[in-house]
PDB file of C-alpha atoms in Angstrom:
ATOM      1  CA  MET A   1     -25.750 -34.040 -19.672  1.00 70.00           C
ATOM      2  CA  LYS A   2     -24.365 -30.591 -19.009  1.00 79.00           C
ATOM      3  CA  LYS A   3     -26.610 -27.667 -18.142  1.00 81.00           C
ATOM      4  CA  CYS A   4     -26.438 -24.093 -19.408  1.00 81.00           C
ATOM      5  CA  LYS A   5     -24.713 -21.792 -16.961  1.00 76.00           C
ATOM      6  CA  LYS A   6     -27.343 -19.093 -17.506  1.00 78.00           C
ATOM      7  CA  CYS A   7     -30.740 -20.719 -18.091  1.00 81.00           C
ATOM      8  CA  GLU A   8     -29.870 -24.207 -16.754  1.00 80.00           C
ATOM      9  CA  ASN A   9     -31.318 -25.929 -19.822  1.00 82.00           C
ATOM     10  CA  SER A  10     -29.664 -29.143 -20.970  1.00 84.00           C
ATOM     11  CA  ILE A  11     -26.869 -28.914 -23.552  1.00 80.00           C
ATOM     12  CA  PRO A  12     -26.655 -31.876 -25.945  1.00 81.00           C
ATOM     13  CA  SER A  13     -23.259 -33.440 -26.374  1.00 80.00           C
ATOM     14  CA  ARG A  14     -23.409 -33.042 -30.177  1.00 80.00           C
ATOM     15  CA  VAL A  15     -25.639 -31.191 -32.651  1.00 81.00           C
ATOM     16  CA  TYR A  16     -25.806 -30.736 -36.422  1.00 80.00           C
ATOM     17  CA  LEU A  17     -25.546 -27.110 -37.501  1.00 77.00           C
ATOM     18  CA  GLU A  18     -24.985 -25.747 -40.991  1.00 75.00           C
ATOM     19  CA  GLY A  19     -24.626 -29.249 -42.362  1.00 76.00           C
ATOM     20  CA  ARG A  20     -21.861 -30.416 -40.028  1.00 78.00           C
ATOM     21  CA  LEU A  21     -21.493 -32.092 -36.669  1.00 82.00           C
ATOM     22  CA  ILE A  22     -20.678 -29.774 -33.747  1.00 79.00           C
ATOM     23  CA  LEU A  23     -19.279 -31.179 -30.484  1.00 80.00           C
ATOM     24  CA  THR A  24     -20.317 -29.209 -27.402  1.00 76.00           C
ATOM     25  CA  LYS A  25     -18.001 -30.633 -24.725  1.00 75.00           C
ATOM     26  CA  ASN A  26     -16.361 -27.201 -24.155  1.00 75.00           C
ATOM     27  CA  ARG A  27     -19.588 -25.209 -24.316  1.00 78.00           C
ATOM     28  CA  VAL A  28     -20.955 -23.706 -21.076  1.00 78.00           C
ATOM     29  CA  TYR A  29     -24.010 -21.921 -22.558  1.00 80.00           C
ATOM     30  CA  CYS A  30     -26.790 -23.371 -24.674  1.00 82.00           C
ATOM     31  CA  PHE A  31     -27.378 -22.248 -28.258  1.00 76.00           C
ATOM     32  CA  GLU A  32     -30.316 -20.055 -27.221  1.00 80.00           C
ATOM     33  CA  CYS A  33     -28.246 -18.055 -24.730  1.00 80.00           C
ATOM     34  CA  SER A  34     -25.149 -18.028 -26.930  1.00 78.00           C
ATOM     35  CA  PRO A  35     -25.987 -18.577 -30.630  1.00 78.00           C
ATOM     36  CA  PHE A  36     -23.469 -20.362 -32.829  1.00 75.00           C
ATOM     37  CA  LYS A  37     -20.635 -18.126 -34.141  1.00 72.00           C
ATOM     38  CA  GLN A  38     -21.984 -14.995 -32.423  1.00 66.00           C
ATOM     39  CA  HIS A  39     -19.017 -14.551 -30.037  1.00 62.00           C
ATOM     40  CA  ASN A  40     -21.219 -13.000 -27.373  1.00 53.00           C
ATOM     41  CA  LEU A  41     -19.898 -14.744 -24.266  1.00 55.00           C
ATOM     42  CA  LYS A  42     -19.435 -11.436 -22.428  1.00 52.00           C
ATOM     43  CA  GLN A  43     -23.140 -10.673 -22.801  1.00 50.00           C
ATOM     44  CA  THR A  44     -24.277 -14.109 -21.667  1.00 50.00           C
ATOM     45  CA  GLN A  45     -22.044 -14.333 -18.618  1.00 52.00           C
ATOM     46  CA  THR A  46     -23.924 -14.141 -15.352  1.00 52.00           C
ATOM     47  CA  THR A  47     -23.587 -10.989 -13.327  1.00 55.00           C
ATOM     48  CA  PRO A  48     -21.195 -11.207 -10.357  1.00 56.00           C
ATOM     49  CA  GLU A  49     -22.647 -11.758  -6.951  1.00 61.00           C
ATOM     50  CA  LYS A  50     -23.456  -8.685  -4.934  1.00 67.00           C
ATOM     51  CA  PRO A  51     -20.957  -7.863  -2.197  1.00 71.00           C
ATOM     52  CA  VAL A  52     -21.841  -8.936   1.307  1.00 75.00           C
ATOM     53  CA  ILE A  53     -23.367  -6.100   3.349  1.00 81.00           C
ATOM     54  CA  ASN A  54     -23.003  -6.391   7.106  1.00 82.00           C
ATOM     55  CA  THR A  55     -24.451  -4.262   9.893  1.00 85.00           C
ATOM     56  CA  CYS A  56     -22.075  -2.840  12.479  1.00 85.00           C
ATOM     57  CA  ARG A  57     -23.160  -3.830  15.981  1.00 85.00           C
ATOM     58  CA  VAL A  58     -21.671  -0.630  17.443  1.00 85.00           C
ATOM     59  CA  CYS A  59     -22.966   2.179  15.202  1.00 88.00           C
ATOM     60  CA  GLU A  60     -25.706   0.031  13.548  1.00 86.00           C
ATOM     61  CA  LYS A  61     -24.685   1.238  10.062  1.00 86.00           C
ATOM     62  CA  ASP A  62     -24.332  -0.983   6.995  1.00 85.00           C
ATOM     63  CA  TYR A  63     -20.865  -1.535   5.532  1.00 81.00           C
ATOM     64  CA  LEU A  64     -19.424  -3.641   2.717  1.00 79.00           C
ATOM     65  CA  GLY A  65     -17.466  -6.823   3.304  1.00 71.00           C
ATOM     66  CA  GLY A  66     -15.491  -7.242   6.485  1.00 65.00           C
ATOM     67  CA  HIS A  67     -13.380 -10.091   7.837  1.00 63.00           C
ATOM     68  CA  GLN A  68     -14.989 -12.690  10.078  1.00 62.00           C
ATOM     69  CA  ASN A  69     -12.511 -11.858  12.849  1.00 64.00           C
ATOM     70  CA  ASN A  70     -13.866  -8.282  13.022  1.00 68.00           C
ATOM     71  CA  ARG A  71     -17.059  -9.585  14.695  1.00 69.00           C
ATOM     72  CA  ASN A  72     -19.440  -7.375  12.687  1.00 81.00           C
ATOM     73  CA  ILE A  73     -17.680  -4.103  13.495  1.00 84.00           C
ATOM     74  CA  CYS A  74     -17.079  -1.581  10.700  1.00 86.00           C
ATOM     75  CA  GLY A  75     -13.685  -0.062   9.996  1.00 84.00           C
ATOM     76  CA  ILE A  76     -14.573   3.330  11.490  1.00 87.00           C
ATOM     77  CA  CYS A  77     -15.614   1.838  14.829  1.00 88.00           C
ATOM     78  CA  ARG A  78     -12.533  -0.408  14.923  1.00 87.00           C
ATOM     79  CA  THR A  79     -10.310   2.629  14.321  1.00 87.00           C
ATOM     80  CA  ASN A  80     -12.089   4.619  17.029  1.00 89.00           C
ATOM     81  CA  ASP A  81     -11.677   1.721  19.445  1.00 89.00           C
ATOM     82  CA  LEU A  82      -7.981   1.494  18.584  1.00 89.00           C
ATOM     83  CA  ARG A  83      -7.493   5.226  19.192  1.00 90.00           C
ATOM     84  CA  LYS A  84      -9.364   5.074  22.511  1.00 91.00           C
ATOM     85  CA  ASN A  85      -7.307   2.143  23.814  1.00 92.00           C
ATOM     86  CA  LYS A  86      -4.090   3.791  22.645  1.00 91.00           C
ATOM     87  CA  LYS A  87      -4.935   7.007  24.509  1.00 92.00           C
ATOM     88  CA  ILE A  88      -5.740   5.056  27.689  1.00 92.00           C
ATOM     89  CA  LYS A  89      -2.356   3.408  27.435  1.00 91.00           C
ATOM     90  CA  LEU A  90      -0.593   6.749  26.882  1.00 91.00           C
ATOM     91  CA  VAL A  91      -2.416   8.436  29.791  1.00 92.00           C
ATOM     92  CA  GLN A  92      -1.384   5.623  32.103  1.00 91.00           C
ATOM     93  CA  TYR A  93       2.183   5.905  30.836  1.00 91.00           C
ATOM     94  CA  MET A  94       2.204   9.638  31.661  1.00 90.00           C
ATOM     95  CA  GLY A  95       0.828   9.169  35.198  1.00 89.00           C
ATOM     96  CA  GLY A  96      -2.930   8.844  34.662  1.00 90.00           C
ATOM     97  CA  LYS A  97      -3.895  12.389  35.753  1.00 91.00           C
ATOM     98  CA  CYS A  98      -3.289  16.079  35.121  1.00 92.00           C
ATOM     99  CA  ILE A  99       0.203  16.994  36.280  1.00 92.00           C
ATOM    100  CA  VAL A 100      -1.062  20.407  37.499  1.00 91.00           C
ATOM    101  CA  CYS A 101      -4.371  19.805  39.282  1.00 92.00           C
ATOM    102  CA  ASN A 102      -4.501  15.978  39.496  1.00 91.00           C
ATOM    103  CA  TYR A 103      -7.739  15.783  37.472  1.00 92.00           C
ATOM    104  CA  ASP A 104      -8.502  12.198  36.343  1.00 90.00           C
ATOM    105  CA  LYS A 105     -12.295  11.872  35.973  1.00 90.00           C
ATOM    106  CA  CYS A 106     -12.633  11.908  32.163  1.00 91.00           C
ATOM    107  CA  ILE A 107      -9.904  10.656  29.876  1.00 90.00           C
ATOM    108  CA  ALA A 108     -11.285  12.733  26.977  1.00 90.00           C
ATOM    109  CA  ALA A 109     -10.528  15.910  28.973  1.00 92.00           C
ATOM    110  CA  LEU A 110      -6.827  15.021  29.259  1.00 93.00           C
ATOM    111  CA  SER A 111      -4.401  16.160  26.575  1.00 92.00           C
ATOM    112  CA  PHE A 112      -0.672  16.271  25.921  1.00 92.00           C
ATOM    113  CA  HIS A 113       0.975  19.697  25.910  1.00 92.00           C
ATOM    114  CA  HIS A 114       4.289  20.129  24.094  1.00 91.00           C
ATOM    115  CA  ILE A 115       6.872  21.857  26.263  1.00 89.00           C
ATOM    116  CA  ASP A 116       8.814  23.325  23.345  1.00 86.00           C
ATOM    117  CA  PRO A 117       6.690  23.892  20.207  1.00 82.00           C
ATOM    118  CA  LEU A 118       9.840  24.083  18.066  1.00 81.00           C
ATOM    119  CA  GLU A 119      10.668  20.462  18.896  1.00 82.00           C
ATOM    120  CA  LYS A 120       7.167  19.243  18.077  1.00 84.00           C
ATOM    121  CA  GLU A 121       7.266  16.534  15.414  1.00 85.00           C
ATOM    122  CA  PHE A 122       3.526  15.778  15.348  1.00 86.00           C
ATOM    123  CA  GLY A 123       0.402  16.083  17.481  1.00 87.00           C
ATOM    124  CA  ILE A 124      -0.349  13.138  19.764  1.00 88.00           C
ATOM    125  CA  SER A 125      -4.140  13.218  19.546  1.00 85.00           C
ATOM    126  CA  SER A 126      -4.206  13.215  15.733  1.00 85.00           C
ATOM    127  CA  ASN A 127      -1.643  10.394  15.426  1.00 87.00           C
ATOM    128  CA  LEU A 128      -2.892   7.801  17.890  1.00 88.00           C
ATOM    129  CA  THR A 129      -2.723   5.122  15.189  1.00 85.00           C
ATOM    130  CA  LYS A 130       1.086   5.322  15.182  1.00 86.00           C
ATOM    131  CA  PRO A 131       3.066   2.601  17.009  1.00 86.00           C
ATOM    132  CA  PHE A 132       3.325   3.015  20.765  1.00 86.00           C
ATOM    133  CA  GLU A 133       7.137   3.196  20.658  1.00 85.00           C
ATOM    134  CA  VAL A 134       6.976   6.145  18.239  1.00 85.00           C
ATOM    135  CA  LEU A 135       4.497   7.985  20.460  1.00 87.00           C
ATOM    136  CA  LYS A 136       6.678   7.441  23.527  1.00 87.00           C
ATOM    137  CA  ILE A 137       9.521   9.282  21.796  1.00 87.00           C
ATOM    138  CA  GLU A 138       7.249  12.263  21.131  1.00 87.00           C
ATOM    139  CA  LEU A 139       5.998  12.225  24.726  1.00 88.00           C
ATOM    140  CA  ASN A 140       9.531  13.072  25.907  1.00 87.00           C
ATOM    141  CA  ASN A 141       8.635  16.649  24.988  1.00 88.00           C
ATOM    142  CA  CYS A 142       5.142  16.623  26.545  1.00 91.00           C
ATOM    143  CA  ILE A 143       3.328  16.928  29.853  1.00 92.00           C
ATOM    144  CA  ILE A 144      -0.187  15.649  30.536  1.00 93.00           C
ATOM    145  CA  VAL A 145      -2.742  18.297  31.503  1.00 93.00           C
ATOM    146  CA  CYS A 146      -6.510  18.682  31.598  1.00 93.00           C
ATOM    147  CA  SER A 147      -8.413  21.005  29.267  1.00 92.00           C
ATOM    148  CA  ASN A 148      -8.646  23.858  31.820  1.00 93.00           C
ATOM    149  CA  CYS A 149      -4.966  23.778  32.708  1.00 93.00           C
ATOM    150  CA  HIS A 150      -4.053  23.442  29.033  1.00 92.00           C
ATOM    151  CA  SER A 151      -5.921  26.641  28.214  1.00 93.00           C
ATOM    152  CA  GLU A 152      -4.343  28.488  31.159  1.00 92.00           C
ATOM    153  CA  ILE A 153      -0.870  27.362  30.040  1.00 90.00           C
ATOM    154  CA  HIS A 154      -1.427  28.827  26.573  1.00 90.00           C
ATOM    155  CA  ALA A 155      -2.783  31.997  28.200  1.00 90.00           C
ATOM    156  CA  GLU A 156       0.504  32.155  30.185  1.00 87.00           C
ATOM    157  CA  LEU A 157      -1.341  31.940  33.519  1.00 91.00           C
ATOM    158  CA  ILE A 158       0.619  28.852  34.609  1.00 89.00           C
ATOM    159  CA  GLU A 159       4.381  28.399  34.622  1.00 89.00           C
ATOM    160  CA  ILE A 160       5.214  24.839  33.615  1.00 88.00           C
ATOM    161  CA  ASP A 161       8.886  24.635  34.685  1.00 88.00           C
ATOM    162  CA  GLU A 162       8.161  22.885  37.994  1.00 88.00           C
ATOM    163  CA  TYR A 163       5.612  20.587  36.341  1.00 91.00           C
ATOM    164  CA  VAL A 164       8.103  19.545  33.652  1.00 90.00           C
ATOM    165  CA  ALA A 165      10.472  18.343  36.367  1.00 89.00           C
ATOM    166  CA  LEU A 166       7.602  16.535  38.107  1.00 90.00           C
ATOM    167  CA  GLN A 167       6.552  14.912  34.838  1.00 89.00           C
ATOM    168  CA  ASN A 168      10.091  13.650  34.231  1.00 88.00           C
ATOM    169  CA  GLU A 169      10.052  11.998  37.650  1.00 88.00           C
ATOM    170  CA  ILE A 170       6.780  10.216  36.874  1.00 87.00           C
ATOM    171  CA  ARG A 171       7.708   9.400  33.300  1.00 84.00           C
ATOM    172  CA  PRO A 172      11.479   9.127  32.731  1.00 80.00           C
ATOM    173  CA  PRO A 173      12.547  10.225  29.228  1.00 78.00           C
ATOM    174  CA  TYR A 174      12.282   7.324  26.822  1.00 76.00           C
ATOM    175  CA  ILE A 175      15.445   6.573  24.852  1.00 74.00           C
ATOM    176  CA  PRO A 176      14.828   4.059  22.035  1.00 70.00           C
ATOM    177  CA  GLU A 177      17.306   1.383  21.185  1.00 65.00           C
ATOM    178  CA  THR A 178      19.611   2.510  18.415  1.00 56.00           C
ATOM    179  CA  MET A 179      19.184   0.524  15.236  1.00 43.00           C
ATOM    180  CA  PRO A 180      22.348  -0.950  13.653  1.00 41.00           C
ATOM    181  CA  VAL A 181      23.669   1.045  10.735  1.00 44.00           C
ATOM    182  CA  VAL A 182      23.927  -1.019   7.568  1.00 40.00           C
ATOM    183  CA  ASN A 183      26.842  -0.001   5.390  1.00 47.00           C
ATOM    184  CA  TYR A 184      26.156  -0.841   1.790  1.00 42.00           C
ATOM    185  CA  ALA A 185      29.080  -1.134  -0.587  1.00 50.00           C
ATOM    186  CA  PRO A 186      29.024   1.719  -3.100  1.00 48.00           C
ATOM    187  CA  VAL A 187      28.099   0.727  -6.630  1.00 45.00           C
ATOM    188  CA  ASP A 188      30.119   2.318  -9.394  1.00 51.00           C
ATOM    189  CA  LYS A 189      27.679   3.305 -12.108  1.00 47.00           C
ATOM    190  CA  ILE A 190      28.132   5.510 -15.128  1.00 47.00           C
ATOM    191  CA  SER A 191      25.331   8.035 -15.290  1.00 51.00           C
ATOM    192  CA  LYS A 192      26.598   9.930 -18.366  1.00 70.00           C
ATOM    193  CA  LYS A 193      24.707   9.469 -21.623  1.00 80.00           C
ATOM    194  CA  PRO A 194      26.979   7.752 -24.192  1.00 85.00           C
ATOM    195  CA  ASP A 195      27.819   9.207 -27.593  1.00 86.00           C
ATOM    196  CA  LYS A 196      25.848   8.201 -30.654  1.00 87.00           C
ATOM    197  CA  GLU A 197      28.656   6.118 -32.157  1.00 88.00           C
ATOM    198  CA  ILE A 198      29.198   4.165 -28.933  1.00 88.00           C
ATOM    199  CA  LEU A 199      25.491   3.550 -28.359  1.00 87.00           C
ATOM    200  CA  GLU A 200      24.902   2.533 -31.982  1.00 88.00           C
ATOM    201  CA  LYS A 201      27.629  -0.097 -31.610  1.00 87.00           C
ATOM    202  CA  LEU A 202      26.412  -1.342 -28.226  1.00 87.00           C
ATOM    203  CA  VAL A 203      22.767  -1.918 -29.182  1.00 86.00           C
ATOM    204  CA  TRP A 204      23.818  -4.500 -31.770  1.00 84.00           C
ATOM    205  CA  GLU A 205      26.307  -6.217 -29.462  1.00 85.00           C
ATOM    206  CA  ILE A 206      24.341  -6.566 -26.189  1.00 85.00           C
ATOM    207  CA  SER A 207      20.737  -6.113 -25.109  1.00 84.00           C
ATOM    208  CA  CYS A 208      19.273  -2.837 -23.818  1.00 84.00           C
ATOM    209  CA  VAL A 209      18.909  -4.389 -20.356  1.00 84.00           C
ATOM    210  CA  LYS A 210      22.659  -4.992 -20.115  1.00 86.00           C
ATOM    211  CA  ILE A 211      23.405  -1.526 -21.491  1.00 86.00           C
ATOM    212  CA  GLY A 212      21.138  -0.074 -18.794  1.00 84.00           C
ATOM    213  CA  GLU A 213      23.043  -2.004 -16.113  1.00 84.00           C
ATOM    214  CA  MET A 214      26.309  -0.532 -17.434  1.00 84.00           C
ATOM    215  CA  TYR A 215      25.038   3.034 -17.247  1.00 83.00           C
ATOM    216  CA  GLY A 216      22.850   2.675 -14.144  1.00 80.00           C
ATOM    217  CA  VAL A 217      19.547   3.270 -15.943  1.00 83.00           C
ATOM    218  CA  SER A 218      16.610   1.182 -17.112  1.00 84.00           C
ATOM    219  CA  ASP A 219      16.251  -0.427 -20.530  1.00 84.00           C
ATOM    220  CA  ASN A 220      13.450   2.057 -21.222  1.00 86.00           C
ATOM    221  CA  ALA A 221      15.947   4.913 -20.782  1.00 86.00           C
ATOM    222  CA  VAL A 222      18.284   3.239 -23.291  1.00 87.00           C
ATOM    223  CA  SER A 223      15.409   3.011 -25.777  1.00 88.00           C
ATOM    224  CA  LYS A 224      14.763   6.741 -25.320  1.00 87.00           C
ATOM    225  CA  TRP A 225      18.455   7.444 -25.995  1.00 88.00           C
ATOM    226  CA  CYS A 226      18.223   5.486 -29.248  1.00 88.00           C
ATOM    227  CA  LYS A 227      15.078   7.373 -30.221  1.00 88.00           C
ATOM    228  CA  SER A 228      16.697  10.756 -29.552  1.00 87.00           C
ATOM    229  CA  TYR A 229      19.768   9.795 -31.623  1.00 88.00           C
ATOM    230  CA  GLY A 230      17.676   8.207 -34.375  1.00 90.00           C
ATOM    231  CA  ILE A 231      19.379   4.822 -33.903  1.00 88.00           C
ATOM    232  CA  SER A 232      17.613   1.671 -35.069  1.00 87.00           C
ATOM    233  CA  LYS A 233      17.862  -1.163 -32.569  1.00 84.00           C
ATOM    234  CA  PRO A 234      17.010  -4.884 -32.698  1.00 82.00           C
ATOM    235  CA  GLY A 235      13.357  -5.829 -32.564  1.00 80.00           C
ATOM    236  CA  ARG A 236      11.517  -7.924 -30.014  1.00 77.00           C
ATOM    237  CA  GLY A 237      12.879 -11.463 -29.659  1.00 77.00           C
ATOM    238  CA  TYR A 238      16.128 -10.700 -31.488  1.00 78.00           C
ATOM    239  CA  TRP A 239      18.467 -11.788 -28.683  1.00 75.00           C
ATOM    240  CA  GLU A 240      16.420 -14.901 -27.920  1.00 77.00           C
ATOM    241  CA  LYS A 241      16.778 -16.025 -31.531  1.00 76.00           C
ATOM    242  CA  ILE A 242      20.542 -15.551 -31.326  1.00 75.00           C
ATOM    243  CA  LYS A 243      20.625 -17.455 -28.051  1.00 74.00           C
ATOM    244  CA  CYS A 244      18.701 -20.360 -29.578  1.00 75.00           C
ATOM    245  CA  GLY A 245      20.914 -20.381 -32.687  1.00 72.00           C
ATOM    246  CA  THR A 246      18.148 -19.553 -35.148  1.00 73.00           C
ATOM    247  CA  LEU A 247      19.794 -16.247 -36.041  1.00 68.00           C
ATOM    248  CA  GLU A 248      23.432 -15.346 -36.417  1.00 67.00           C
ATOM    249  CA  LYS A 249      24.838 -12.359 -34.589  1.00 64.00           C
ATOM    250  CA  PRO A 250      25.957  -9.676 -37.081  1.00 61.00           C
ATOM    251  CA  THR A 251      29.567  -8.593 -37.129  1.00 59.00           C
ATOM    252  CA  MET A 252      30.106  -4.874 -36.691  1.00 54.00           C
TER     253      MET A 252
END
C-alpha cells in the first residue's frame, strides 16, 4: 500500500466518496493532507531541501554548495589562489626580480610598470584571471619593478630607457600566432520595409518566418509591420492546416 508523501500515512487503493468509487493509484497525498476536489497540491507539497552549506578550510567561512573537486574551498579563496599562482608565473616570466634594484624577497612588492601609458590596454594586477597568453601580449609594454622603484619612476627620479633594453633581453617580446582569417560569403538581404500592398499579398501566400528570411528580419518584425499597416494576417496554426490538407489555401 502506498504512503502519503507528506504524513507517510497509508493510502487505500480505492475509497467511496460522494456515493461513487474513487481509485487512488495516481494519488501521492492522503485525503487528510489533500482533500478530495480541493486542488491544493501546491500547499501540500513538501518544502525543498535546504542547500548544502560547507565550511571553507582556508578562510573558515560558510558558503553555499560547491563541487566535490573544490575540496571544501570557497569561490573567493579559489580565485585568490588562482591570482597568486598567475602572478608567480608572470614574475618568473619577466625575470623573477626588480629590473632596477634586483629586489626579489616578496612577490607582493613586485609590480608591472607600463613603459608607454598610451599603449596600455589594461592593468596586469587587476586582470590576473585572464589567460596567460593574453597577459604575455600586454607584458610586451611592461617592465617588472619593486614598489620603491615604481614610485621613483613615476616621480621621474629614474630613467627607464636602459632598463627597457635590459628587460627585452630577459624577456623577448612575445608575438602571438596569427589566427586564420575566415572569409564568410556575403549574404544578400533586403533590409527595406515593403509597401503595404506587397506585404498584404505576401502574408497570405507564405508564412511570416519566410517573409523575414526574404527581408533579413525576424518574424516578429514582420508582425510589427503588419500591425503598423493595419494588415490582418493568418492566425496560429494556419499554415500547418494547409500543409496537412485540412484547409485550402486561398487564391489572391
